[in-house]
Amino acid sequence: MSDVEEAVTRAHREEWARVTAALTRRFGDLDIAEEAAAEAFATAVERWPADGVPPNPGAWLTTTANRKAIDRLRRENKRDDKHKEARMVYDADPPEPVGVIDDDRLRLIFTCCHPALAMEARLALTLRMVGGLTVPEIARAFLVAESAMGQRITRAKAKIRAARIPYRVPSAEDLPTRVSGVLAVLYLVFNEGYLATGPDTDPVRPGLTAEAIRLTRLIRALLPDDGEVAGLLALMLLIEARRPARVSAGGELVALDEQDRGAWDAALIAEGHRLVRERLVAAAAGVAPGRYQILAAINAVHTSARDIRDTDWSQILALYDQLLRLEPSPIIALNRAIAVAELDGPEVALAAVDRLEHRLPGYHAYHATRADLLRRLGRGHESRAAYDKAIELAGNTAETAYLTRRRDQLR
């Protein structure tokens, strides 16, 4: 890949959501915003190799995307049902009140997470429009076919247009009914940034994790007493703190037990721990913790240990038991089995993992976990087969490198 192509790719990842949100604010139409942004990036691919990368790529992309949208609206102005869109060409004001927080992407998230849409459609659409994830990346996150995911996103955009869902942060009384979907989206965006699912992108995308944290902070400002908002922010901070030690200089994933804990971000850990302690006080007062609060507490235990040998696995297991009662998910059960292996041994954990086979056949982490447990039990042939399956399913290049090395170390 040339330097110019790398610049376009980098600008796409960093600017897609910002450009799309700004266009949505101006023109009030998700299709126009997405298509104009895509055309602007396509123009960059054509022109930047010859003209050079502009001093301010983001501003160049925004200006070009606005022109593309205006050109489209002028062409469509000939149709009787396009008068409103045509008038927007000469009116830069947003079509709806913008709400108390002047942030384009936050408004776009709440638009995409409207309760009129099914939860799966909210998540998929927001990941596309706000997170800038590709349809294949989103499909992998949901473990569904790309074609089905593309149709889901198209239908969601059509419903927003037909229902005239406003582009704004909802009023205070509407926030509680909307925030759960927003938090789920932000968590998925963060996860894609922390460990990307696709082979055609960087293994870690700090721009996505930073944006997810920034938007979660804004939501916390809107809902300062919401425990799950605080829990998600704490969870993100504690995971992000470990990012500097997550991938080696050679581009290989570094497992938790091999990470240099001195490279972790102490300031993020301190802030995350403070938020977790606040929620523990609330739990002591009788406020039951939710999913993100429990996950944050698990990560607080991990980041409290100066060495992997100091990890309080019994506390982690108790937290996973609590989480599993709240949300009986096979992925949570898989993560719980890892704690079981540390306390009761790999044989007990393997039995728990094998019970999940029919529920996670296409999930690479299931096969990777099973491969590691079989390795620890000395069952090298079976472990190699499990590693092969995990490598086949894993999309992240750093993770694939790690799994390949572990497999090749087997005798």
mmCIF file of C-alpha atoms in Angstrom:
data_model
loop_
_atom_site.group_PDB
_atom_site.id
_atom_site.type_symbol
_atom_site.label_atom_id
_atom_site.label_comp_id
_atom_site.label_asym_id
_atom_site.label_seq_id
_atom_site.Cartn_x
_atom_site.Cartn_y
_atom_site.Cartn_z
ATOM 1 C CA MET A 1 0.000 0.000 0.000
ATOM 2 C CA SER A 2 1.387 3.445 -0.959
ATOM 3 C CA ASP A 3 1.776 6.312 1.492
ATOM 4 C CA VAL A 4 -1.161 8.092 -0.146
ATOM 5 C CA GLU A 5 -3.366 5.017 0.043
ATOM 6 C CA GLU A 6 -2.452 4.659 3.715
ATOM 7 C CA ALA A 7 -3.375 8.316 4.255
ATOM 8 C CA VAL A 8 -6.782 7.786 2.637
ATOM 9 C CA THR A 9 -7.377 4.654 4.728
ATOM 10 C CA ARG A 10 -6.348 6.435 7.917
ATOM 11 C CA ALA A 11 -8.561 9.431 7.084
ATOM 12 C CA HIS A 12 -11.476 7.099 6.337
ATOM 13 C CA ARG A 13 -11.229 5.435 9.727
ATOM 14 C CA GLU A 14 -10.801 8.679 11.621
ATOM 15 C CA GLU A 15 -13.201 10.920 9.713
ATOM 16 C CA TRP A 16 -16.024 8.708 8.443
ATOM 17 C CA ALA A 17 -18.282 9.117 11.474
ATOM 18 C CA ARG A 18 -17.583 12.841 11.822
ATOM 19 C CA VAL A 19 -18.302 13.578 8.147
ATOM 20 C CA THR A 20 -21.429 11.389 8.124
ATOM 21 C CA ALA A 21 -22.783 12.979 11.299
ATOM 22 C CA ALA A 22 -22.170 16.498 10.000
ATOM 23 C CA LEU A 23 -23.933 15.713 6.716
ATOM 24 C CA THR A 24 -26.860 14.153 8.556
ATOM 25 C CA ARG A 25 -27.204 17.285 10.639
ATOM 26 C CA ARG A 26 -27.277 19.489 7.555
ATOM 27 C CA PHE A 27 -29.355 17.410 5.184
ATOM 28 C CA GLY A 28 -31.439 15.322 7.570
ATOM 29 C CA ASP A 29 -31.128 12.116 5.521
ATOM 30 C CA LEU A 30 -28.962 9.108 6.400
ATOM 31 C CA ASP A 31 -28.767 7.828 2.819
ATOM 32 C CA ILE A 32 -27.638 11.190 1.473
ATOM 33 C CA ALA A 33 -25.086 11.508 4.261
ATOM 34 C CA GLU A 34 -23.636 8.038 3.804
ATOM 35 C CA GLU A 35 -23.506 8.154 0.008
ATOM 36 C CA ALA A 36 -21.972 11.631 -0.090
ATOM 37 C CA ALA A 37 -19.328 10.601 2.439
ATOM 38 C CA ALA A 38 -18.543 7.468 0.414
ATOM 39 C CA GLU A 39 -18.232 9.536 -2.771
ATOM 40 C CA ALA A 40 -15.896 11.979 -1.045
ATOM 41 C CA PHE A 41 -13.591 9.169 0.067
ATOM 42 C CA ALA A 42 -13.698 7.650 -3.424
ATOM 43 C CA THR A 43 -12.684 11.037 -4.841
ATOM 44 C CA ALA A 44 -9.807 11.172 -2.374
ATOM 45 C CA VAL A 45 -8.568 7.788 -3.595
ATOM 46 C CA GLU A 46 -8.587 9.143 -7.168
ATOM 47 C CA ARG A 47 -7.127 12.602 -6.563
ATOM 48 C CA TRP A 48 -4.743 12.377 -3.619
ATOM 49 C CA PRO A 49 -2.190 10.161 -5.423
ATOM 50 C CA ALA A 50 -1.844 12.839 -8.115
ATOM 51 C CA ASP A 51 -2.445 16.026 -6.105
ATOM 52 C CA GLY A 52 -0.948 14.940 -2.783
ATOM 53 C CA VAL A 53 -2.594 14.614 0.606
ATOM 54 C CA PRO A 54 -4.143 17.983 1.619
ATOM 55 C CA PRO A 55 -2.877 19.737 4.759
ATOM 56 C CA ASN A 56 -6.223 19.113 6.489
ATOM 57 C CA PRO A 57 -7.655 15.820 5.138
ATOM 58 C CA GLY A 58 -10.740 15.991 7.369
ATOM 59 C CA ALA A 59 -11.745 19.461 6.182
ATOM 60 C CA TRP A 60 -11.130 18.444 2.573
ATOM 61 C CA LEU A 61 -13.349 15.379 2.954
ATOM 62 C CA THR A 62 -16.120 17.358 4.651
ATOM 63 C CA THR A 63 -16.137 20.051 1.965
ATOM 64 C CA THR A 64 -16.099 17.486 -0.830
ATOM 65 C CA ALA A 65 -18.861 15.439 0.790
ATOM 66 C CA ASN A 66 -21.051 18.551 1.161
ATOM 67 C CA ARG A 67 -20.607 19.325 -2.526
ATOM 68 C CA LYS A 68 -21.481 15.751 -3.460
ATOM 69 C CA ALA A 69 -24.663 15.939 -1.363
ATOM 70 C CA ILE A 70 -25.655 19.275 -2.885
ATOM 71 C CA ASP A 71 -25.079 17.932 -6.400
ATOM 72 C CA ARG A 72 -27.309 14.986 -5.651
ATOM 73 C CA LEU A 73 -30.072 17.156 -4.218
ATOM 74 C CA ARG A 74 -29.984 19.463 -7.206
ATOM 75 C CA ARG A 75 -30.397 16.506 -9.525
ATOM 76 C CA GLU A 76 -33.286 15.185 -7.472
ATOM 77 C CA ASN A 77 -34.909 18.601 -7.173
ATOM 78 C CA LYS A 78 -36.721 17.807 -10.385
ATOM 79 C CA ARG A 79 -38.868 15.344 -8.490
ATOM 80 C CA ASP A 80 -41.971 16.674 -6.763
ATOM 81 C CA ASP A 81 -41.286 14.907 -3.470
ATOM 82 C CA LYS A 82 -37.798 16.396 -3.064
ATOM 83 C CA HIS A 83 -38.608 20.061 -2.398
ATOM 84 C CA LYS A 84 -37.751 19.860 1.289
ATOM 85 C CA GLU A 85 -34.358 18.291 0.614
ATOM 86 C CA ALA A 86 -33.638 20.848 -2.101
ATOM 87 C CA ARG A 87 -34.316 23.733 0.265
ATOM 88 C CA MET A 88 -31.676 22.281 2.607
ATOM 89 C CA VAL A 89 -29.061 23.027 -0.032
ATOM 90 C CA TYR A 90 -29.358 26.686 0.909
ATOM 91 C CA ASP A 91 -29.987 26.160 4.629
ATOM 92 C CA ALA A 92 -27.162 24.942 6.838
ATOM 93 C CA ASP A 93 -29.335 24.800 9.977
ATOM 94 C CA PRO A 94 -30.328 21.361 11.265
ATOM 95 C CA PRO A 95 -33.928 20.315 10.525
ATOM 96 C CA GLU A 96 -34.668 19.580 14.184
ATOM 97 C CA PRO A 97 -33.641 21.107 17.530
ATOM 98 C CA VAL A 98 -30.218 19.759 18.413
ATOM 99 C CA GLY A 99 -30.766 19.332 22.149
ATOM 100 C CA VAL A 100 -28.694 20.220 25.158
ATOM 101 C CA ILE A 101 -25.407 18.714 23.945
ATOM 102 C CA ASP A 102 -23.993 20.097 20.720
ATOM 103 C CA ASP A 103 -22.354 16.937 19.420
ATOM 104 C CA ASP A 104 -23.222 15.661 15.959
ATOM 105 C CA ARG A 105 -22.283 12.054 16.588
ATOM 106 C CA LEU A 106 -24.158 11.805 19.871
ATOM 107 C CA ARG A 107 -27.313 13.073 18.168
ATOM 108 C CA LEU A 108 -26.768 10.584 15.359
ATOM 109 C CA ILE A 109 -26.447 7.741 17.873
ATOM 110 C CA PHE A 110 -29.755 8.628 19.499
ATOM 111 C CA THR A 111 -31.393 8.914 16.079
ATOM 112 C CA CYS A 112 -30.189 5.440 15.102
ATOM 113 C CA CYS A 113 -31.172 4.041 18.526
ATOM 114 C CA HIS A 114 -34.784 5.194 18.394
ATOM 115 C CA PRO A 115 -37.189 2.740 20.095
ATOM 116 C CA ALA A 116 -39.229 2.516 16.881
ATOM 117 C CA LEU A 117 -36.422 0.310 15.544
ATOM 118 C CA ALA A 118 -35.793 -3.251 16.676
ATOM 119 C CA MET A 119 -32.787 -3.509 18.977
ATOM 120 C CA GLU A 120 -30.714 -5.483 16.470
ATOM 121 C CA ALA A 121 -31.438 -2.866 13.803
ATOM 122 C CA ARG A 122 -30.451 -0.047 16.171
ATOM 123 C CA LEU A 123 -27.132 -1.686 16.927
ATOM 124 C CA ALA A 124 -26.293 -2.485 13.322
ATOM 125 C CA LEU A 125 -27.260 0.928 11.955
ATOM 126 C CA THR A 126 -25.358 2.855 14.596
ATOM 127 C CA LEU A 127 -22.230 0.767 14.142
ATOM 128 C CA ARG A 128 -22.372 1.608 10.443
ATOM 129 C CA MET A 129 -23.245 5.303 10.637
ATOM 130 C CA VAL A 130 -21.423 6.327 13.812
ATOM 131 C CA GLY A 131 -18.697 3.741 14.214
ATOM 132 C CA GLY A 132 -17.844 3.671 10.530
ATOM 133 C CA LEU A 133 -17.669 -0.129 10.621
ATOM 134 C CA THR A 134 -18.111 -1.942 7.337
ATOM 135 C CA VAL A 135 -21.022 -4.294 6.753
ATOM 136 C CA PRO A 136 -18.703 -7.358 6.926
ATOM 137 C CA GLU A 137 -17.279 -6.142 10.258
ATOM 138 C CA ILE A 138 -20.763 -5.664 11.694
ATOM 139 C CA ALA A 139 -21.892 -9.043 10.369
ATOM 140 C CA ARG A 140 -18.951 -10.704 12.120
ATOM 141 C CA ALA A 141 -19.814 -8.923 15.365
ATOM 142 C CA PHE A 142 -23.348 -10.372 15.201
ATOM 143 C CA LEU A 143 -22.284 -13.750 13.737
ATOM 144 C CA VAL A 144 -24.671 -13.369 10.771
ATOM 145 C CA ALA A 145 -24.324 -13.330 6.980
ATOM 146 C CA GLU A 146 -23.197 -10.098 5.305
ATOM 147 C CA SER A 147 -26.250 -10.037 3.024
ATOM 148 C CA ALA A 148 -28.629 -10.279 5.978
ATOM 149 C CA MET A 149 -26.783 -7.504 7.797
ATOM 150 C CA GLY A 150 -26.872 -5.250 4.729
ATOM 151 C CA GLN A 151 -30.635 -5.697 4.455
ATOM 152 C CA ARG A 152 -31.068 -4.983 8.165
ATOM 153 C CA ILE A 153 -29.223 -1.665 7.861
ATOM 154 C CA THR A 154 -31.133 -0.654 4.720
ATOM 155 C CA ARG A 155 -34.492 -1.343 6.355
ATOM 156 C CA ALA A 156 -33.509 0.613 9.462
ATOM 157 C CA LYS A 157 -32.578 3.697 7.430
ATOM 158 C CA ALA A 158 -35.838 3.457 5.500
ATOM 159 C CA LYS A 159 -37.846 3.313 8.732
ATOM 160 C CA ILE A 160 -36.091 6.396 10.112
ATOM 161 C CA ARG A 161 -36.986 8.270 6.935
ATOM 162 C CA ALA A 162 -40.581 7.032 6.825
ATOM 163 C CA ALA A 163 -41.226 7.675 10.523
ATOM 164 C CA ARG A 164 -39.500 11.093 10.378
ATOM 165 C CA ILE A 165 -37.420 10.243 13.426
ATOM 166 C CA PRO A 166 -35.792 13.502 14.575
ATOM 167 C CA TYR A 167 -32.063 14.113 14.615
ATOM 168 C CA ARG A 168 -31.522 15.213 18.212
ATOM 169 C CA VAL A 169 -30.651 14.120 21.718
ATOM 170 C CA PRO A 170 -34.005 13.205 23.314
ATOM 171 C CA SER A 171 -35.493 15.061 26.235
ATOM 172 C CA ALA A 172 -34.605 14.034 29.784
ATOM 173 C CA GLU A 173 -37.778 11.972 30.251
ATOM 174 C CA ASP A 174 -37.062 10.014 27.047
ATOM 175 C CA LEU A 175 -33.441 9.198 27.830
ATOM 176 C CA PRO A 176 -33.983 6.133 30.060
ATOM 177 C CA THR A 177 -35.863 4.287 27.299
ATOM 178 C CA ARG A 178 -33.143 5.002 24.757
ATOM 179 C CA VAL A 179 -29.916 4.691 26.673
ATOM 180 C CA SER A 180 -29.621 0.885 26.820
ATOM 181 C CA GLY A 181 -29.339 0.610 23.048
ATOM 182 C CA VAL A 182 -26.879 3.485 22.945
ATOM 183 C CA LEU A 183 -24.643 1.840 25.549
ATOM 184 C CA ALA A 184 -24.729 -1.475 23.670
ATOM 185 C CA VAL A 185 -23.636 0.290 20.482
ATOM 186 C CA LEU A 186 -20.827 2.175 22.180
ATOM 187 C CA TYR A 187 -19.556 -1.051 23.735
ATOM 188 C CA LEU A 188 -19.475 -2.751 20.332
ATOM 189 C CA VAL A 189 -17.713 0.241 18.764
ATOM 190 C CA PHE A 190 -15.170 0.144 21.583
ATOM 191 C CA ASN A 191 -14.609 -3.595 21.149
ATOM 192 C CA GLU A 192 -14.015 -3.183 17.422
ATOM 193 C CA GLY A 193 -11.409 -0.555 18.203
ATOM 194 C CA TYR A 194 -9.718 -2.533 20.953
ATOM 195 C CA LEU A 195 -9.437 -5.718 18.902
ATOM 196 C CA ALA A 196 -10.675 -5.357 15.327
ATOM 197 C CA THR A 197 -12.600 -8.272 13.856
ATOM 198 C CA GLY A 198 -11.425 -7.968 10.249
ATOM 199 C CA PRO A 199 -8.167 -8.968 8.540
ATOM 200 C CA ASP A 200 -8.186 -5.895 6.282
ATOM 201 C CA THR A 201 -7.699 -3.298 9.022
ATOM 202 C CA ASP A 202 -5.285 -2.460 11.807
ATOM 203 C CA PRO A 203 -5.509 -5.024 14.649
ATOM 204 C CA VAL A 204 -6.101 -2.172 17.103
ATOM 205 C CA ARG A 205 -7.979 1.024 16.176
ATOM 206 C CA PRO A 206 -7.348 3.647 18.879
ATOM 207 C CA GLY A 207 -9.563 6.184 17.141
ATOM 208 C CA LEU A 208 -12.621 4.004 17.751
ATOM 209 C CA THR A 209 -11.831 3.338 21.405
ATOM 210 C CA ALA A 210 -11.169 7.035 22.037
ATOM 211 C CA GLU A 211 -14.429 8.043 20.354
ATOM 212 C CA ALA A 212 -16.446 5.449 22.273
ATOM 213 C CA ILE A 213 -14.989 6.723 25.550
ATOM 214 C CA ARG A 214 -15.630 10.354 24.587
ATOM 215 C CA LEU A 215 -19.273 9.687 23.736
ATOM 216 C CA THR A 216 -19.793 7.631 26.895
ATOM 217 C CA ARG A 217 -18.484 10.560 28.919
ATOM 218 C CA LEU A 218 -21.055 12.801 27.236
ATOM 219 C CA ILE A 219 -23.840 10.371 28.111
ATOM 220 C CA ARG A 220 -22.597 10.273 31.699
ATOM 221 C CA ALA A 221 -22.946 14.062 31.761
ATOM 222 C CA LEU A 222 -26.577 13.594 30.681
ATOM 223 C CA LEU A 223 -27.266 10.760 33.140
ATOM 224 C CA PRO A 224 -24.817 11.172 36.054
ATOM 225 C CA ASP A 225 -26.796 8.846 38.348
ATOM 226 C CA ASP A 226 -27.176 5.989 35.861
ATOM 227 C CA GLY A 227 -25.162 3.043 37.168
ATOM 228 C CA GLU A 228 -24.815 1.292 33.830
ATOM 229 C CA VAL A 229 -23.450 4.433 32.132
ATOM 230 C CA ALA A 230 -20.829 4.716 34.876
ATOM 231 C CA GLY A 231 -20.167 0.989 34.647
ATOM 232 C CA LEU A 232 -19.597 1.104 30.901
ATOM 233 C CA LEU A 233 -17.260 4.074 31.219
ATOM 234 C CA ALA A 234 -15.272 2.263 33.928
ATOM 235 C CA LEU A 235 -15.149 -0.897 31.813
ATOM 236 C CA MET A 236 -13.839 1.005 28.793
ATOM 237 C CA LEU A 237 -11.213 2.847 30.822
ATOM 238 C CA LEU A 238 -9.899 -0.322 32.457
ATOM 239 C CA ILE A 239 -9.669 -2.151 29.137
ATOM 240 C CA GLU A 240 -8.170 0.839 27.324
ATOM 241 C CA ALA A 241 -5.539 1.146 30.064
ATOM 242 C CA ARG A 242 -4.116 -2.215 28.951
ATOM 243 C CA ARG A 243 -3.974 -1.369 25.253
ATOM 244 C CA PRO A 244 -0.279 -0.283 25.200
ATOM 245 C CA ALA A 245 0.698 -3.807 26.241
ATOM 246 C CA ARG A 246 -1.877 -5.636 24.141
ATOM 247 C CA VAL A 247 0.042 -6.012 20.835
ATOM 248 C CA SER A 248 3.773 -6.686 20.520
ATOM 249 C CA ALA A 249 6.182 -4.698 18.351
ATOM 250 C CA GLY A 250 6.012 -7.591 15.896
ATOM 251 C CA GLY A 251 2.239 -7.253 15.581
ATOM 252 C CA GLU A 252 1.241 -10.235 17.720
ATOM 253 C CA LEU A 253 -1.450 -10.264 20.364
ATOM 254 C CA VAL A 254 -0.044 -10.411 23.901
ATOM 255 C CA ALA A 255 -2.198 -12.437 26.296
ATOM 256 C CA LEU A 256 -3.040 -11.023 29.713
ATOM 257 C CA ASP A 257 -0.631 -13.333 31.535
ATOM 258 C CA GLU A 258 2.264 -12.174 29.308
ATOM 259 C CA GLN A 259 1.599 -8.433 29.303
ATOM 260 C CA ASP A 260 4.018 -5.879 30.736
ATOM 261 C CA ARG A 261 1.841 -4.420 33.472
ATOM 262 C CA GLY A 262 4.210 -1.523 33.865
ATOM 263 C CA ALA A 263 3.055 -0.336 30.449
ATOM 264 C CA TRP A 264 -0.580 -0.080 31.553
ATOM 265 C CA ASP A 265 -1.999 3.440 31.858
ATOM 266 C CA ALA A 266 -2.112 4.139 35.593
ATOM 267 C CA ALA A 267 -4.319 7.229 35.259
ATOM 268 C CA LEU A 268 -7.032 5.346 33.361
ATOM 269 C CA ILE A 269 -6.888 2.498 35.868
ATOM 270 C CA ALA A 270 -7.262 4.922 38.792
ATOM 271 C CA GLU A 271 -10.289 6.566 37.188
ATOM 272 C CA GLY A 272 -11.856 3.214 36.361
ATOM 273 C CA HIS A 273 -11.331 1.926 39.899
ATOM 274 C CA ARG A 274 -12.906 5.074 41.342
ATOM 275 C CA LEU A 275 -16.029 4.555 39.223
ATOM 276 C CA VAL A 276 -16.211 0.891 40.263
ATOM 277 C CA ARG A 277 -15.954 1.846 43.948
ATOM 278 C CA GLU A 278 -18.788 4.335 43.490
ATOM 279 C CA ARG A 279 -20.997 1.586 42.080
ATOM 280 C CA LEU A 280 -20.009 -0.779 44.917
ATOM 281 C CA VAL A 281 -21.283 1.810 47.381
ATOM 282 C CA ALA A 282 -24.560 1.961 45.448
ATOM 283 C CA ALA A 283 -24.793 -1.851 45.466
ATOM 284 C CA ALA A 284 -24.273 -1.873 49.229
ATOM 285 C CA ALA A 285 -27.225 0.492 49.477
ATOM 286 C CA GLY A 286 -29.420 -2.023 47.679
ATOM 287 C CA VAL A 287 -29.035 -0.930 44.035
ATOM 288 C CA ALA A 288 -28.431 -4.103 42.021
ATOM 289 C CA PRO A 289 -25.564 -3.796 39.523
ATOM 290 C CA GLY A 290 -26.135 -4.317 35.817
ATOM 291 C CA ARG A 291 -24.105 -6.004 33.112
ATOM 292 C CA TYR A 292 -21.542 -3.265 32.546
ATOM 293 C CA GLN A 293 -21.004 -2.683 36.254
ATOM 294 C CA ILE A 294 -20.199 -6.357 36.810
ATOM 295 C CA LEU A 295 -17.878 -6.472 33.799
ATOM 296 C CA ALA A 296 -16.145 -3.358 35.106
ATOM 297 C CA ALA A 297 -15.705 -5.015 38.504
ATOM 298 C CA ILE A 298 -14.126 -8.063 36.821
ATOM 299 C CA ASN A 299 -11.662 -5.833 35.015
ATOM 300 C CA ALA A 300 -10.974 -3.945 38.233
ATOM 301 C CA VAL A 301 -9.864 -7.223 39.819
ATOM 302 C CA HIS A 302 -7.554 -7.934 36.867
ATOM 303 C CA THR A 303 -6.000 -4.468 36.947
ATOM 304 C CA SER A 304 -5.536 -4.584 40.716
ATOM 305 C CA ALA A 305 -3.077 -7.471 40.439
ATOM 306 C CA ARG A 306 0.557 -6.456 40.017
ATOM 307 C CA ASP A 307 1.307 -9.917 38.669
ATOM 308 C CA ILE A 308 -0.928 -12.517 37.038
ATOM 309 C CA ARG A 309 -0.181 -14.802 40.009
ATOM 310 C CA ASP A 310 -1.758 -12.234 42.335
ATOM 311 C CA THR A 311 -5.106 -12.319 40.537
ATOM 312 C CA ASP A 312 -8.070 -13.062 42.808
ATOM 313 C CA TRP A 313 -9.672 -15.700 40.596
ATOM 314 C CA SER A 314 -12.252 -16.657 43.218
ATOM 315 C CA GLN A 315 -13.611 -13.113 43.154
ATOM 316 C CA ILE A 316 -13.633 -13.127 39.354
ATOM 317 C CA LEU A 317 -15.526 -16.418 39.336
ATOM 318 C CA ALA A 318 -18.094 -15.058 41.797
ATOM 319 C CA LEU A 319 -18.619 -12.016 39.580
ATOM 320 C CA TYR A 320 -19.068 -14.210 36.500
ATOM 321 C CA ASP A 321 -21.610 -16.282 38.413
ATOM 322 C CA GLN A 322 -23.497 -13.090 39.205
ATOM 323 C CA LEU A 323 -23.291 -11.960 35.586
ATOM 324 C CA LEU A 324 -24.427 -15.338 34.291
ATOM 325 C CA ARG A 325 -27.545 -15.169 36.466
ATOM 326 C CA LEU A 326 -28.284 -11.737 35.056
ATOM 327 C CA GLU A 327 -27.476 -12.630 31.458
ATOM 328 C CA PRO A 328 -27.241 -16.365 30.682
ATOM 329 C CA SER A 329 -25.061 -15.939 27.601
ATOM 330 C CA PRO A 330 -22.798 -18.678 26.188
ATOM 331 C CA ILE A 331 -19.982 -16.142 25.769
ATOM 332 C CA ILE A 332 -20.186 -15.229 29.449
ATOM 333 C CA ALA A 333 -20.179 -18.944 30.280
ATOM 334 C CA LEU A 334 -17.055 -19.321 28.129
ATOM 335 C CA ASN A 335 -15.271 -16.517 29.974
ATOM 336 C CA ARG A 336 -16.349 -18.006 33.295
ATOM 337 C CA ALA A 337 -14.702 -21.284 32.296
ATOM 338 C CA ILE A 338 -11.356 -19.495 32.034
ATOM 339 C CA ALA A 339 -11.642 -18.528 35.706
ATOM 340 C CA VAL A 340 -12.686 -22.087 36.551
ATOM 341 C CA ALA A 341 -9.482 -23.360 34.928
ATOM 342 C CA GLU A 342 -7.407 -21.213 37.270
ATOM 343 C CA LEU A 343 -9.240 -22.440 40.362
ATOM 344 C CA ASP A 344 -10.263 -26.032 39.615
ATOM 345 C CA GLY A 345 -7.918 -26.964 36.787
ATOM 346 C CA PRO A 346 -8.170 -27.267 32.986
ATOM 347 C CA GLU A 347 -10.036 -30.592 33.030
ATOM 348 C CA VAL A 348 -13.031 -29.167 34.900
ATOM 349 C CA ALA A 349 -12.980 -26.069 32.713
ATOM 350 C CA LEU A 350 -12.810 -28.139 29.516
ATOM 351 C CA ALA A 351 -15.957 -30.014 30.494
ATOM 352 C CA ALA A 352 -17.751 -26.676 30.905
ATOM 353 C CA VAL A 353 -16.430 -25.409 27.567
ATOM 354 C CA ASP A 354 -17.421 -28.575 25.688
ATOM 355 C CA ARG A 355 -21.018 -28.084 26.833
ATOM 356 C CA LEU A 356 -21.058 -24.850 24.784
ATOM 357 C CA GLU A 357 -20.061 -26.481 21.499
ATOM 358 C CA HIS A 358 -23.510 -26.396 19.906
ATOM 359 C CA ARG A 359 -23.990 -22.729 20.868
ATOM 360 C CA LEU A 360 -20.655 -21.295 19.711
ATOM 361 C CA PRO A 361 -19.529 -23.353 16.704
ATOM 362 C CA GLY A 362 -18.553 -20.282 14.655
ATOM 363 C CA TYR A 363 -16.982 -18.265 17.475
ATOM 364 C CA HIS A 364 -13.200 -18.312 17.246
ATOM 365 C CA ALA A 365 -12.677 -17.609 20.971
ATOM 366 C CA TYR A 366 -14.514 -20.834 21.825
ATOM 367 C CA HIS A 367 -12.013 -22.863 19.814
ATOM 368 C CA ALA A 368 -9.058 -20.812 21.086
ATOM 369 C CA THR A 369 -10.099 -21.380 24.706
ATOM 370 C CA ARG A 370 -10.592 -25.068 24.088
ATOM 371 C CA ALA A 371 -7.195 -25.300 22.360
ATOM 372 C CA ASP A 372 -5.456 -23.747 25.344
ATOM 373 C CA LEU A 373 -7.163 -26.065 27.830
ATOM 374 C CA LEU A 374 -6.279 -29.120 25.728
ATOM 375 C CA ARG A 375 -2.680 -27.886 25.521
ATOM 376 C CA ARG A 376 -2.520 -27.614 29.305
ATOM 377 C CA LEU A 377 -3.830 -31.172 29.577
ATOM 378 C CA GLY A 378 -1.117 -32.473 27.244
ATOM 379 C CA ARG A 379 -3.577 -33.448 24.508
ATOM 380 C CA GLY A 380 -1.466 -31.962 21.720
ATOM 381 C CA HIS A 381 -3.201 -33.498 18.682
ATOM 382 C CA GLU A 382 -6.646 -32.282 19.777
ATOM 383 C CA SER A 383 -5.216 -28.927 20.777
ATOM 384 C CA ARG A 384 -3.681 -28.442 17.330
ATOM 385 C CA ALA A 385 -7.022 -29.165 15.652
ATOM 386 C CA ALA A 386 -8.746 -26.625 17.913
ATOM 387 C CA TYR A 387 -6.061 -24.025 17.165
ATOM 388 C CA ASP A 388 -6.530 -24.652 13.440
ATOM 389 C CA LYS A 389 -10.247 -23.959 13.759
ATOM 390 C CA ALA A 390 -9.650 -20.809 15.824
ATOM 391 C CA ILE A 391 -7.138 -19.516 13.267
ATOM 392 C CA GLU A 392 -9.595 -20.215 10.457
ATOM 393 C CA LEU A 393 -12.326 -18.170 12.182
ATOM 394 C CA ALA A 394 -10.235 -15.342 13.662
ATOM 395 C CA GLY A 395 -10.096 -12.183 11.565
ATOM 396 C CA ASN A 396 -7.742 -10.058 13.636
ATOM 397 C CA THR A 397 -4.182 -10.310 12.310
ATOM 398 C CA ALA A 398 -2.564 -9.919 15.745
ATOM 399 C CA GLU A 399 -4.766 -12.619 17.208
ATOM 400 C CA THR A 400 -4.089 -14.933 14.271
ATOM 401 C CA ALA A 401 -0.336 -14.470 14.778
ATOM 402 C CA TYR A 402 -0.658 -15.308 18.469
ATOM 403 C CA LEU A 403 -2.757 -18.419 17.845
ATOM 404 C CA THR A 404 -0.400 -19.589 15.118
ATOM 405 C CA ARG A 405 2.608 -19.298 17.404
ATOM 406 C CA ARG A 406 0.838 -21.176 20.188
ATOM 407 C CA ARG A 407 -0.156 -23.947 17.786
ATOM 408 C CA ASP A 408 3.346 -24.238 16.348
ATOM 409 C CA GLN A 409 4.820 -24.590 19.846
ATOM 410 C CA LEU A 410 2.944 -27.870 20.294
ATOM 411 C CA ARG A 411 4.997 -31.018 19.973
#
